[in-house]
Amino acid sequence: MIYRSNLRDVAIPPLTVTEYVLGGAPAHGDHPAIIDGPSGAATTYAELAAAVDGLAAGLQRDGVGKGEVLALIGGNCAEWAIAYHAILAAGAVVTPINPLLTPGEVGKQLADSGARGVIAMTPLIEPLRDTAAEAGAGWVRSLERDGDDSVFELAVAGAVPAEVGVDPNDLAVLPYSSGTTGEMKGVILSNRNLVANIQQIHTSMPLSEHDTLVGLLPFFHIYGQTVVLNLGLANGATIVTMPRFDLDKLLEVCEQHGVTWLHIAPPVVLAFATAPQVGDRDLSALKLVISGAAPLDAELAERAEKRIGAKIRQGYGMTELSPVSHKSRLAEVERTPPGSVGPLVPNSEARLVDPETGEDVAEGEEGELWIRGPQVMRGYLEKPEATAETLTEDGWLRTGDIARIDADGYAYIVDRLKELIKYKGYQVPPAELEGVLVSHPKIWDAGVIGVPHEAGSEFPKAFVVGDEDLDPDEVMAYVAERVAPYKKIREVEVVDEIPKSASGKILRRLLRERQGGAALA
């Protein structure tokens, strides 16, 4: 059974990412493209386009050629956006890297990607010099405009990059993802993949120069990169950047700049639902808040909505999808169920497949979500076996996520296939239990894993952050009243925080590393 988007297919222009995203920049002229949240400094569209051209020309004069890989390591700022698009405009490839990675982890990505050079935030320059050299990267330059070894010293004012004949199907961005097989792999995203996904998303999110977004999600992550940075710039919107999540600062930015669209992860929704200062801010300009990167409990979303005065809906995707396959639409927000990730974006198809039999499940049943469309990656860099495990010969991408699709075409993500807890023959989704846990008035955050039990079985264990007087026995009883008997939490450990990735996903492997000190039932 193949599910298809109920929207007409969109035309995908045969352009590179930068041609598409910044092609309209001259028309937007002095309109602010990027505003630095902490300082208020603005970069106009005209300034952005000129800076990209000048740096791209400088990179070419420095010897950067078509198809060569450059690493980009830094936080959200105008300089990151300029460097990103300058690399692409020069005909090279960007491999974005999380600045929180250790030098050893960065070294692995540099070596695997074959990066020729590194552009990094200044504090990382010296720690990375030896790492870059060992990985084969010939140079390391600063992302900041002032200071020694700044990459902007290469920029040629008033110049434009030479034509290098980049094809829409050529590799453009090489992010790294654990995908469905665990190990980190380079995800081959072409210009066409990324341009297609920006076009697809725009149908649900009709941005214009009258809109303002917050650049809170990391630009090095494909979610913030495509859905905020590139979609925003492609449509003349203003993006206010934030270096990290700070609730007070986020609320201040939303109020001061009249933010109309906000893209966040579930931990921010939790803060909206619980933090007292939320009620003191004017967030009336918000059209819609979109949560992604991890499943969001519908009850938690509704609690947060009441406090911020704006609808909160979800989207779904993964790095291998550029990243979006499903997204809630502004035009249908009232009829979109809060627990849904929305319908398919245009030009996309989906299947729900039984992971054990490989057969499509019956309508209304749960199965592994498969996606086919122009946003699907070309494969993993130099990893044919991992590519074959994820992509079928006829173009379907196995997401590794368990989902269901209702009669109206709205999808619901149940959990990761590999994270389902197998309890005495039953499959227990951790995300469902986490949603129940955070609805407890004394619990601020939660993560659930499977703990080995008898005869190869597992039982659900919860890690929770909450009030000082939080009682593990009370927590287990609370959950037991709200779920089927086989889904009950049977162990609770109170912790200081739930480890999460930069995009908001719970790092369950870190939870598995800490066992003990818990109440058991």
PDB file of C-alpha atoms in Angstrom, residues 22-34 43-50 209 236:
ATOM      1  CA  LEU A  22      20.296  33.519  -2.634  1.00  0.00           C
ATOM      2  CA  GLY A  23      18.978  34.053  -6.147  1.00  0.00           C
ATOM      3  CA  GLY A  24      16.407  36.541  -4.848  1.00  0.00           C
ATOM      4  CA  ALA A  25      18.798  38.390  -2.530  1.00  0.00           C
ATOM      5  CA  PRO A  26      19.241  41.451  -4.821  1.00  0.00           C
ATOM      6  CA  ALA A  27      15.490  42.006  -4.804  1.00  0.00           C
ATOM      7  CA  HIS A  28      15.472  42.056  -0.991  1.00  0.00           C
ATOM      8  CA  GLY A  29      18.355  44.547  -0.867  1.00  0.00           C
ATOM      9  CA  ASP A  30      18.498  46.284   2.527  1.00  0.00           C
ATOM     10  CA  HIS A  31      15.995  43.975   4.175  1.00  0.00           C
ATOM     11  CA  PRO A  32      17.604  42.195   7.164  1.00  0.00           C
ATOM     12  CA  ALA A  33      18.553  38.639   6.304  1.00  0.00           C
ATOM     13  CA  ILE A  34      20.241  37.633   9.574  1.00  0.00           C
ATOM     14  CA  THR A  43      23.291  41.602   7.909  1.00  0.00           C
ATOM     15  CA  THR A  44      21.129  42.660   4.960  1.00  0.00           C
ATOM     16  CA  TYR A  45      20.417  40.497   1.940  1.00  0.00           C
ATOM     17  CA  ALA A  46      22.644  42.707  -0.207  1.00  0.00           C
ATOM     18  CA  GLU A  47      25.501  42.402   2.292  1.00  0.00           C
ATOM     19  CA  LEU A  48      24.983  38.652   2.602  1.00  0.00           C
ATOM     20  CA  ALA A  49      25.071  38.058  -1.153  1.00  0.00           C
ATOM     21  CA  ALA A  50      28.155  40.270  -1.630  1.00  0.00           C
ATOM     22  CA  GLU A 209       9.827  38.938   3.692  1.00  0.00           C
ATOM     23  CA  GLY A 236      13.219  36.791   2.015  1.00  0.00           C
TER      24      GLY A 236
END
